[in-house]
């Protein structure tokens, strides 16, 4: 029996309602920030930013260990689909890697970094996620350095602490994908602007498009800010020329991918400003009032922090930096309207971290009582998210959007795992028990990621025209979602009429089934 799942239209309506709720919460947070600012504007104008220095080295070390712990506890989680695709790209024969890359929408650098890590530490969760973990710890340090330049030592410590504990940021520090690497190079480039080092700025920001295509947005915004900030000096124009030279090869690749590949992917146009805000705190909270309250809180902090930064010393310098957090999501929104849809909230991580720096600058100005209260609220919210995640991890209570190792464990005694969609073939290759072959259905794409046939061959994905061609004990795994197409429903209906259903799971948005066809 085919389980009921929502259509794509119904799913997009759910997303729209959810985004609408978050936007309403953001408006509430903005209104509260406005009232707070009006009441306290005199206080903001009279703030003295010269605080006694705190012993940051002594305090940063335990902060780093806290960041390490909150990321390592996520390492035992199964890889989700995007991470298994990273594994597939990392494991691809180097001679076939360019062909596989041309079937994807991402540039090569993150894959190559994780390939190197996997060669050293194994093709497993640890080996693949280690680069993001290292980048995440580097980001804590970079946030500390930037906040110290823009504000003061107290704000720097608070910024490092929040970067360590905020759940959305911690999540990407334990994911075998590009977001934390992208955030690290963007923050490094921002630090070089502050230090007036145009050559190192060019090297850092030029890495962004090599990590993800949205890196071009950061290149455009940071290069503009750098040139204007430093008075249109020729040495910063030269750094722009160096950026063009360093990114020219990946620009050609990006053109090919956006013209011929991206239309086969699942992107939807949504709200990058919402993503930037939810990435920090509320995205990792369970749905409901906690998530809505988290959105209101981050908007309040962002608005008050902006007013505080502009009302105190170095307002122009701070305005330039804050503009990065505004302009990057704006460009993402604009590109999504006029060119291609932009969905990915994780690409807004660097902009989120800039907001966190400004939150910290404002929090540092508060009295000890108020400062402790605001930090307790933020850390309390973060603790709720980390506890929620850990509880789900211990009780196997995840709302899955992709199959993981627990599903494929049902196929341990099979001769063949047969996947109906390509987005299942990739994790099946990673989690298939030893000695079990993986064969995908030739016509199944699931509209999730439409790989070209050349890319499929480069990734060593075997395919057949029908499950009837397979022999031995066959374990068939299927995912049903808003992207499941009619031909896949027909194919799975035929499977359900013949095979034995051994496992089923349905979380309203996604359904999963595992069938057995015994040796015939």
Short mmCIF file of C-alpha atoms in Angstrom, two decimals, residues 20-516:
data_model
loop_
_atom_site.label_atom_id
_atom_site.label_comp_id
_atom_site.label_asym_id
_atom_site.label_seq_id
_atom_site.Cartn_x
_atom_site.Cartn_y
_atom_site.Cartn_z
CA UNK A 20 4.57 33.61 7.44
CA UNK A 21 4.52 32.69 11.13
CA UNK A 22 8.25 33.36 11.45
CA UNK A 23 7.88 36.68 9.63
CA UNK A 24 5.08 37.68 12.02
CA UNK A 25 7.35 36.78 14.94
CA UNK A 26 10.10 38.86 13.34
CA UNK A 27 7.73 41.83 13.14
CA UNK A 28 6.89 41.46 16.84
CA UNK A 29 10.60 41.37 17.68
CA UNK A 30 11.18 44.48 15.56
CA UNK A 31 8.35 46.38 17.25
CA UNK A 32 9.66 45.49 20.71
CA UNK A 33 13.14 46.60 19.63
CA UNK A 34 11.70 49.92 18.42
CA UNK A 35 9.94 50.60 21.71
CA UNK A 36 13.05 49.58 23.67
CA UNK A 37 15.24 51.88 21.57
CA UNK A 38 12.95 54.88 22.02
CA UNK A 39 12.87 54.40 25.78
CA UNK A 40 16.63 53.86 26.10
CA UNK A 41 18.03 56.06 23.32
CA UNK A 42 19.71 58.49 25.70
CA UNK A 43 21.40 55.60 27.42
CA UNK A 44 22.62 54.26 24.07
CA UNK A 45 24.05 57.66 23.10
CA UNK A 46 25.99 57.97 26.34
CA UNK A 47 27.58 54.53 26.31
CA UNK A 48 31.28 54.36 26.98
CA UNK A 49 32.85 51.63 24.87
CA UNK A 50 36.16 51.58 26.78
CA UNK A 51 35.66 48.59 29.04
CA UNK A 52 38.28 47.00 31.25
CA UNK A 53 39.83 44.13 29.26
CA UNK A 54 38.93 40.60 30.18
CA UNK A 55 41.46 37.81 30.19
CA UNK A 56 40.37 36.39 26.85
CA UNK A 57 43.03 33.76 26.43
CA UNK A 58 42.08 32.23 29.75
CA UNK A 59 38.38 32.38 28.89
CA UNK A 60 38.66 31.45 25.20
CA UNK A 61 40.24 28.05 25.89
CA UNK A 62 37.21 26.63 27.78
CA UNK A 63 34.96 28.25 25.15
CA UNK A 64 36.83 26.32 22.47
CA UNK A 65 36.42 23.07 24.41
CA UNK A 66 32.71 23.80 24.81
CA UNK A 67 32.42 24.37 21.06
CA UNK A 68 34.30 21.14 20.41
CA UNK A 69 32.00 19.16 22.73
CA UNK A 70 28.75 20.55 21.26
CA UNK A 71 29.90 19.58 17.78
CA UNK A 72 31.37 16.19 18.58
CA UNK A 73 28.12 14.98 20.18
CA UNK A 74 26.53 15.23 16.72
CA UNK A 75 29.21 13.12 15.04
CA UNK A 76 27.53 9.75 15.79
CA UNK A 77 24.43 10.81 13.81
CA UNK A 78 24.00 9.12 10.45
CA UNK A 79 24.96 11.10 7.40
CA UNK A 80 21.94 12.59 5.65
CA UNK A 81 21.58 12.68 1.88
CA UNK A 82 23.73 15.75 1.15
CA UNK A 83 26.52 14.35 3.30
CA UNK A 84 26.38 10.97 1.58
CA UNK A 85 26.63 12.82 -1.73
CA UNK A 86 29.79 14.43 -0.35
CA UNK A 87 31.02 10.92 0.43
CA UNK A 88 30.19 9.77 -3.10
CA UNK A 89 32.08 12.69 -4.63
CA UNK A 90 35.01 12.19 -2.27
CA UNK A 91 35.20 8.49 -3.15
CA UNK A 92 34.97 9.02 -6.91
CA UNK A 93 38.03 8.06 -8.91
CA UNK A 94 40.02 11.24 -9.44
CA UNK A 95 39.96 10.73 -13.22
CA UNK A 96 36.13 10.68 -13.13
CA UNK A 97 35.79 13.53 -10.65
CA UNK A 98 35.43 16.32 -13.28
CA UNK A 99 32.63 14.39 -15.00
CA UNK A 100 30.80 13.86 -11.71
CA UNK A 101 31.30 17.54 -10.84
CA UNK A 102 29.66 18.66 -14.08
CA UNK A 103 26.54 16.78 -12.98
CA UNK A 104 26.39 18.70 -9.69
CA UNK A 105 25.72 22.36 -8.80
CA UNK A 106 28.63 22.81 -6.40
CA UNK A 107 32.25 23.81 -7.02
CA UNK A 108 35.02 21.33 -6.19
CA UNK A 109 36.97 22.70 -3.22
CA UNK A 110 34.82 21.40 -0.34
CA UNK A 111 34.68 17.94 -1.94
CA UNK A 112 38.46 17.88 -2.38
CA UNK A 113 39.09 18.97 1.22
CA UNK A 114 36.78 16.25 2.53
CA UNK A 115 38.32 13.73 0.15
CA UNK A 116 41.73 14.46 1.66
CA UNK A 117 40.33 14.17 5.20
CA UNK A 118 38.65 10.85 4.36
CA UNK A 119 41.90 9.50 2.93
CA UNK A 120 43.60 10.26 6.25
CA UNK A 121 40.86 9.30 8.70
CA UNK A 122 38.59 6.95 6.77
CA UNK A 123 35.48 7.21 4.62
CA UNK A 124 33.19 7.51 7.62
CA UNK A 125 31.26 10.11 9.61
CA UNK A 126 34.37 11.30 11.44
CA UNK A 127 36.64 11.54 8.41
CA UNK A 128 34.05 13.39 6.34
CA UNK A 129 32.89 15.79 9.07
CA UNK A 130 36.32 16.65 10.46
CA UNK A 131 37.01 19.59 8.07
CA UNK A 132 33.78 21.29 9.15
CA UNK A 133 34.69 20.75 12.80
CA UNK A 134 38.12 22.34 12.32
CA UNK A 135 36.58 25.22 10.36
CA UNK A 136 34.00 25.69 13.11
CA UNK A 137 36.68 26.10 15.77
CA UNK A 138 38.50 28.50 13.45
CA UNK A 139 35.26 30.47 13.11
CA UNK A 140 35.01 30.85 16.91
CA UNK A 141 38.51 32.33 16.89
CA UNK A 142 37.80 34.60 13.90
CA UNK A 143 34.61 35.91 15.50
CA UNK A 144 36.63 36.69 18.62
CA UNK A 145 39.24 38.61 16.60
CA UNK A 146 36.67 40.57 14.58
CA UNK A 147 34.56 41.48 17.61
CA UNK A 148 37.70 42.67 19.39
CA UNK A 149 38.52 44.92 16.42
CA UNK A 150 34.99 46.30 16.02
CA UNK A 151 33.98 46.54 19.70
CA UNK A 152 36.10 45.49 22.67
CA UNK A 153 37.49 42.51 24.54
CA UNK A 154 34.29 41.90 26.50
CA UNK A 155 32.21 41.81 23.33
CA UNK A 156 34.79 39.50 21.76
CA UNK A 157 34.44 36.96 24.54
CA UNK A 158 30.63 37.09 24.39
CA UNK A 159 30.72 36.67 20.59
CA UNK A 160 33.01 33.65 20.87
CA UNK A 161 30.78 32.12 23.54
CA UNK A 162 27.61 32.58 21.47
CA UNK A 163 29.31 31.19 18.36
CA UNK A 164 30.27 28.14 20.39
CA UNK A 165 26.80 27.44 21.77
CA UNK A 166 24.20 28.69 19.28
CA UNK A 167 22.61 25.50 17.92
CA UNK A 168 22.35 26.40 14.24
CA UNK A 169 26.01 27.34 14.12
CA UNK A 170 27.02 24.22 16.04
CA UNK A 171 25.02 22.04 13.63
CA UNK A 172 27.00 23.16 10.60
CA UNK A 173 30.20 22.52 12.52
CA UNK A 174 29.34 18.82 12.41
CA UNK A 175 28.09 18.49 8.84
CA UNK A 176 30.11 17.07 5.96
CA UNK A 177 29.26 19.97 3.68
CA UNK A 178 30.57 23.40 2.74
CA UNK A 179 28.73 25.97 4.99
CA UNK A 180 31.27 26.21 7.81
CA UNK A 181 34.18 26.29 5.36
CA UNK A 182 32.45 29.11 3.47
CA UNK A 183 31.80 31.03 6.69
CA UNK A 184 35.45 30.67 7.72
CA UNK A 185 36.87 32.17 4.51
CA UNK A 186 34.30 35.00 4.52
CA UNK A 187 35.15 35.94 8.12
CA UNK A 188 38.87 35.69 7.32
CA UNK A 189 38.32 38.10 4.42
CA UNK A 190 36.42 40.49 6.71
CA UNK A 191 39.29 40.39 9.21
CA UNK A 192 41.72 41.29 6.41
CA UNK A 193 39.55 44.33 5.59
CA UNK A 194 39.81 45.41 9.21
CA UNK A 195 43.58 44.82 9.19
CA UNK A 196 43.98 46.66 5.83
CA UNK A 197 45.64 43.69 4.12
CA UNK A 198 44.28 43.67 0.55
CA UNK A 199 46.35 40.76 -0.79
CA UNK A 200 45.35 38.38 1.97
CA UNK A 201 41.78 39.64 1.61
CA UNK A 202 41.85 38.68 -2.06
CA UNK A 203 43.16 35.20 -1.31
CA UNK A 204 40.55 34.59 1.40
CA UNK A 205 37.48 35.88 -0.44
CA UNK A 206 38.54 34.21 -3.70
CA UNK A 207 38.12 30.85 -1.94
CA UNK A 208 34.40 31.53 -1.37
CA UNK A 209 33.18 30.74 -4.93
CA UNK A 210 35.38 27.64 -4.92
CA UNK A 211 33.36 26.41 -1.92
CA UNK A 212 29.83 27.35 -3.03
CA UNK A 213 28.23 29.36 -5.82
CA UNK A 214 26.70 31.81 -3.34
CA UNK A 215 30.28 32.72 -2.53
CA UNK A 216 29.96 35.13 -5.46
CA UNK A 217 27.48 37.15 -3.40
CA UNK A 218 30.04 37.51 -0.62
CA UNK A 219 32.73 38.44 -3.14
CA UNK A 220 30.58 41.23 -4.57
CA UNK A 221 29.55 42.65 -1.20
CA UNK A 222 32.86 42.38 0.66
CA UNK A 223 34.92 43.71 -2.25
CA UNK A 224 32.60 46.71 -2.56
CA UNK A 225 32.71 47.36 1.19
CA UNK A 226 36.52 47.05 1.21
CA UNK A 227 37.03 49.52 -1.65
CA UNK A 228 34.61 52.10 -0.24
CA UNK A 229 35.84 51.70 3.33
CA UNK A 230 39.48 52.25 2.37
CA UNK A 231 38.76 55.36 0.32
CA UNK A 232 38.94 53.86 -3.17
CA UNK A 233 42.67 53.30 -2.85
CA UNK A 234 44.34 51.67 -5.83
CA UNK A 235 45.78 48.80 -3.78
CA UNK A 236 42.24 47.61 -3.03
CA UNK A 237 41.30 47.80 -6.70
CA UNK A 238 44.35 45.65 -7.38
CA UNK A 239 43.03 43.13 -4.86
CA UNK A 240 39.83 43.01 -6.92
CA UNK A 241 41.85 42.18 -10.02
CA UNK A 242 43.56 39.39 -8.09
CA UNK A 243 40.15 38.04 -7.03
CA UNK A 244 39.04 37.96 -10.67
CA UNK A 245 42.18 36.04 -11.66
CA UNK A 246 41.82 33.52 -8.83
CA UNK A 247 38.12 32.89 -9.46
CA UNK A 248 38.11 32.82 -13.28
CA UNK A 249 38.29 28.98 -13.55
CA UNK A 250 35.42 28.41 -11.15
CA UNK A 251 33.38 31.14 -12.88
CA UNK A 252 33.36 29.06 -16.06
CA UNK A 253 32.28 25.99 -14.08
CA UNK A 254 29.51 27.98 -12.37
CA UNK A 255 28.19 29.10 -15.76
CA UNK A 256 27.99 25.52 -17.01
CA UNK A 257 26.30 24.30 -13.84
CA UNK A 258 23.71 27.08 -13.64
CA UNK A 259 22.84 26.82 -17.32
CA UNK A 260 22.62 23.05 -17.69
CA UNK A 261 22.37 21.40 -14.28
CA UNK A 262 20.60 23.48 -11.66
CA UNK A 263 17.15 23.16 -13.28
CA UNK A 264 17.21 19.50 -12.23
CA UNK A 265 17.46 20.34 -8.55
CA UNK A 266 14.82 20.91 -5.93
CA UNK A 267 15.37 24.57 -5.07
CA UNK A 268 12.45 26.83 -4.21
CA UNK A 269 12.57 30.61 -3.88
CA UNK A 270 12.15 31.54 -0.22
CA UNK A 271 13.21 34.21 2.23
CA UNK A 272 17.00 34.56 2.77
CA UNK A 273 16.52 37.14 5.54
CA UNK A 274 14.44 34.62 7.48
CA UNK A 275 17.11 31.99 6.84
CA UNK A 276 19.87 34.25 8.08
CA UNK A 277 18.03 34.80 11.34
CA UNK A 278 16.82 31.24 11.91
CA UNK A 279 20.26 29.81 11.19
CA UNK A 280 21.57 31.23 14.45
CA UNK A 281 19.04 30.05 16.98
CA UNK A 282 15.48 29.10 16.16
CA UNK A 283 16.07 26.70 13.25
CA UNK A 284 17.29 23.96 15.57
CA UNK A 285 14.41 24.30 18.02
CA UNK A 286 11.30 22.11 17.89
CA UNK A 287 8.47 23.71 15.95
CA UNK A 288 5.97 25.74 17.93
CA UNK A 289 6.32 28.59 20.36
CA UNK A 290 10.02 27.93 21.03
CA UNK A 291 10.89 28.46 17.39
CA UNK A 292 8.59 31.46 17.00
CA UNK A 293 9.97 32.96 20.21
CA UNK A 294 13.50 32.36 18.98
CA UNK A 295 12.77 34.31 15.80
CA UNK A 296 11.34 37.25 17.77
CA UNK A 297 14.41 37.18 20.03
CA UNK A 298 17.00 37.26 17.23
CA UNK A 299 15.19 40.09 15.43
CA UNK A 300 15.03 42.08 18.66
CA UNK A 301 18.75 41.54 19.26
CA UNK A 302 19.67 42.43 15.67
CA UNK A 303 17.66 45.67 15.68
CA UNK A 304 18.81 46.89 19.09
CA UNK A 305 22.41 45.92 18.32
CA UNK A 306 22.33 48.00 15.12
CA UNK A 307 21.06 51.10 16.93
CA UNK A 308 23.58 50.61 19.72
CA UNK A 309 26.46 50.21 17.27
CA UNK A 310 25.55 53.36 15.35
CA UNK A 311 24.92 55.44 18.48
CA UNK A 312 28.36 54.81 19.96
CA UNK A 313 31.96 55.10 18.76
CA UNK A 314 33.08 54.16 15.22
CA UNK A 315 29.54 54.31 13.73
CA UNK A 316 30.65 54.42 10.08
CA UNK A 317 33.04 51.49 10.48
CA UNK A 318 30.32 49.43 12.13
CA UNK A 319 27.74 50.45 9.53
CA UNK A 320 29.99 49.09 6.77
CA UNK A 321 30.30 45.75 8.54
CA UNK A 322 26.61 45.50 9.41
CA UNK A 323 25.76 46.24 5.77
CA UNK A 324 27.35 42.91 4.81
CA UNK A 325 24.71 41.07 6.84
CA UNK A 326 21.99 43.05 5.02
CA UNK A 327 23.32 43.12 1.46
CA UNK A 328 24.18 39.42 1.10
CA UNK A 329 20.63 38.17 1.87
CA UNK A 330 19.26 41.00 -0.31
CA UNK A 331 21.39 39.85 -3.24
CA UNK A 332 20.31 36.24 -2.63
CA UNK A 333 16.68 37.36 -2.74
CA UNK A 334 17.29 39.41 -5.89
CA UNK A 335 19.06 36.56 -7.69
CA UNK A 336 16.24 34.21 -6.70
CA UNK A 337 13.72 36.55 -8.32
CA UNK A 338 15.50 37.45 -11.56
CA UNK A 339 17.64 34.37 -12.25
CA UNK A 340 17.35 31.14 -10.30
CA UNK A 341 15.59 30.18 -7.06
CA UNK A 342 17.71 30.49 -3.92
CA UNK A 343 16.71 28.36 -0.97
CA UNK A 344 19.66 27.22 1.06
CA UNK A 345 19.65 28.81 4.52
CA UNK A 346 23.09 27.43 5.26
CA UNK A 347 24.67 29.82 2.75
CA UNK A 348 23.64 32.70 5.04
CA UNK A 349 25.79 31.37 7.90
CA UNK A 350 28.55 33.97 7.50
CA UNK A 351 25.97 36.78 7.53
CA UNK A 352 24.46 35.24 10.65
CA UNK A 353 27.84 35.29 12.39
CA UNK A 354 28.24 38.99 11.62
CA UNK A 355 24.90 39.57 13.35
CA UNK A 356 26.13 37.57 16.35
CA UNK A 357 29.14 39.89 16.60
CA UNK A 358 26.81 42.89 16.75
CA UNK A 359 24.56 41.22 19.32
CA UNK A 360 27.65 40.76 21.45
CA UNK A 361 28.66 44.39 21.04
CA UNK A 362 25.32 45.48 22.48
CA UNK A 363 25.23 42.85 25.23
CA UNK A 364 28.70 43.98 26.35
CA UNK A 365 27.32 47.47 27.06
CA UNK A 366 24.72 46.24 29.54
CA UNK A 367 25.07 46.18 33.29
CA UNK A 368 26.20 42.91 34.79
CA UNK A 369 22.64 41.95 35.78
CA UNK A 370 21.14 42.65 32.36
CA UNK A 371 24.11 41.13 30.55
CA UNK A 372 23.78 37.93 32.56
CA UNK A 373 20.03 37.83 31.93
CA UNK A 374 20.32 38.19 28.15
CA UNK A 375 23.12 35.62 27.95
CA UNK A 376 21.14 33.24 30.16
CA UNK A 377 18.18 33.58 27.79
CA UNK A 378 20.29 32.88 24.71
CA UNK A 379 22.17 30.00 26.31
CA UNK A 380 18.89 28.63 27.68
CA UNK A 381 17.37 28.60 24.22
CA UNK A 382 20.53 26.98 22.89
CA UNK A 383 20.44 24.37 25.65
CA UNK A 384 16.84 23.55 24.72
CA UNK A 385 17.88 22.92 21.13
CA UNK A 386 20.93 20.83 22.05
CA UNK A 387 18.87 18.84 24.56
CA UNK A 388 16.12 18.30 21.98
CA UNK A 389 18.68 17.01 19.50
CA UNK A 390 20.41 14.75 22.03
CA UNK A 391 17.07 13.31 23.19
CA UNK A 392 16.11 12.49 19.61
CA UNK A 393 19.52 10.97 19.00
CA UNK A 394 19.29 8.73 22.06
CA UNK A 395 15.66 7.70 21.43
CA UNK A 396 15.91 7.43 17.61
CA UNK A 397 13.09 9.96 17.39
CA UNK A 398 14.31 12.01 14.43
CA UNK A 399 11.87 13.36 11.86
CA UNK A 400 13.85 12.01 8.93
CA UNK A 401 13.94 13.67 5.56
CA UNK A 402 16.34 11.09 4.13
CA UNK A 403 17.11 7.44 4.71
CA UNK A 404 19.95 6.67 7.05
CA UNK A 405 21.87 3.60 8.19
CA UNK A 406 18.94 2.29 10.27
CA UNK A 407 16.83 1.78 7.17
CA UNK A 408 19.54 -0.04 5.27
CA UNK A 409 20.17 -2.30 8.27
CA UNK A 410 16.91 -4.02 7.28
CA UNK A 411 18.75 -5.14 4.14
CA UNK A 412 21.68 -6.78 5.93
CA UNK A 413 20.88 -10.30 4.68
CA UNK A 414 19.98 -9.31 1.13
CA UNK A 415 21.98 -10.01 -1.99
CA UNK A 416 20.94 -6.73 -3.62
CA UNK A 417 19.58 -3.39 -2.42
CA UNK A 418 17.33 -1.89 -5.05
CA UNK A 419 16.59 1.83 -4.78
CA UNK A 420 13.76 3.39 -6.72
CA UNK A 421 15.15 6.94 -6.64
CA UNK A 422 18.65 8.26 -7.17
CA UNK A 423 18.57 10.22 -3.92
CA UNK A 424 18.36 6.83 -2.17
CA UNK A 425 21.06 5.21 -4.28
CA UNK A 426 23.68 7.63 -2.93
CA UNK A 427 23.14 6.87 0.82
CA UNK A 428 22.59 3.19 -0.02
CA UNK A 429 26.08 3.03 -1.52
CA UNK A 430 27.49 4.50 1.70
CA UNK A 431 25.48 2.41 4.18
CA UNK A 432 25.05 -0.86 2.29
CA UNK A 433 26.17 -3.83 4.41
CA UNK A 434 29.36 -5.52 3.27
CA UNK A 435 28.85 -7.79 0.30
CA UNK A 436 25.48 -6.31 -0.68
CA UNK A 437 25.26 -4.72 -4.13
CA UNK A 438 23.29 -1.53 -4.76
CA UNK A 439 21.31 -1.18 -7.98
CA UNK A 440 19.06 1.79 -8.76
CA UNK A 441 16.04 1.99 -11.05
CA UNK A 442 17.03 3.52 -14.37
CA UNK A 443 13.95 5.76 -14.63
CA UNK A 444 13.82 6.93 -11.01
CA UNK A 445 14.97 10.47 -10.25
CA UNK A 446 12.45 11.65 -7.61
CA UNK A 447 12.91 15.21 -8.91
CA UNK A 448 15.27 15.60 -5.96
CA UNK A 449 18.51 15.69 -7.87
CA UNK A 450 18.43 14.91 -11.56
CA UNK A 451 21.92 13.66 -12.27
CA UNK A 452 23.11 13.34 -15.83
CA UNK A 453 23.89 9.85 -17.09
CA UNK A 454 27.57 10.77 -17.35
CA UNK A 455 27.58 11.80 -13.68
CA UNK A 456 25.73 8.62 -12.69
CA UNK A 457 28.38 6.50 -14.39
CA UNK A 458 31.20 8.57 -12.86
CA UNK A 459 29.72 7.97 -9.41
CA UNK A 460 29.62 4.20 -10.12
CA UNK A 461 25.85 3.90 -9.63
CA UNK A 462 24.56 0.68 -11.21
CA UNK A 463 21.09 0.78 -12.78
CA UNK A 464 18.50 -1.62 -14.18
CA UNK A 465 15.30 -1.07 -16.14
CA UNK A 466 13.17 -3.07 -13.67
CA UNK A 467 13.38 -4.95 -10.38
CA UNK A 468 12.25 -8.06 -12.27
CA UNK A 469 15.76 -8.28 -13.76
CA UNK A 470 17.33 -8.78 -10.34
CA UNK A 471 18.03 -12.19 -8.83
CA UNK A 472 18.62 -13.43 -5.31
CA UNK A 473 17.15 -11.85 -2.19
CA UNK A 474 16.30 -8.27 -3.14
CA UNK A 475 15.72 -5.53 -0.58
CA UNK A 476 13.81 -2.61 -2.10
CA UNK A 477 13.86 0.78 -0.36
CA UNK A 478 11.58 3.66 -1.29
CA UNK A 479 10.93 7.23 -0.23
CA UNK A 480 7.61 8.94 -0.81
CA UNK A 481 7.41 12.70 -0.67
CA UNK A 482 6.07 15.75 -2.47
CA UNK A 483 8.70 15.09 -5.17
CA UNK A 484 7.71 11.51 -5.93
CA UNK A 485 6.63 11.38 -9.57
CA UNK A 486 3.79 9.44 -11.17
CA UNK A 487 6.04 6.88 -12.88
CA UNK A 488 7.68 6.15 -9.53
CA UNK A 489 4.28 5.68 -7.86
CA UNK A 490 3.32 3.18 -10.59
CA UNK A 491 6.62 1.33 -10.19
CA UNK A 492 6.28 1.19 -6.41
CA UNK A 493 2.67 0.05 -6.64
CA UNK A 494 3.83 -2.91 -8.71
CA UNK A 495 6.54 -3.62 -6.11
CA UNK A 496 4.00 -3.42 -3.26
CA UNK A 497 1.73 -5.94 -5.02
CA UNK A 498 4.56 -8.48 -5.26
CA UNK A 499 7.01 -7.92 -2.41
CA UNK A 500 6.70 -8.26 1.36
CA UNK A 501 6.65 -5.01 3.33
CA UNK A 502 9.10 -5.37 6.24
CA UNK A 503 9.36 -1.78 7.48
CA UNK A 504 7.37 1.44 7.11
CA UNK A 505 7.64 4.93 8.58
CA UNK A 506 5.55 8.02 7.88
CA UNK A 507 6.06 11.50 9.36
CA UNK A 508 3.37 13.24 7.27
CA UNK A 509 5.84 14.98 4.97
CA UNK A 510 7.94 11.92 4.13
CA UNK A 511 7.21 8.22 4.10
CA UNK A 512 9.67 5.34 3.86
CA UNK A 513 9.16 1.68 3.10
CA UNK A 514 11.42 -1.35 2.89
CA UNK A 515 10.30 -4.38 0.88
CA UNK A 516 11.74 -7.87 0.48
#
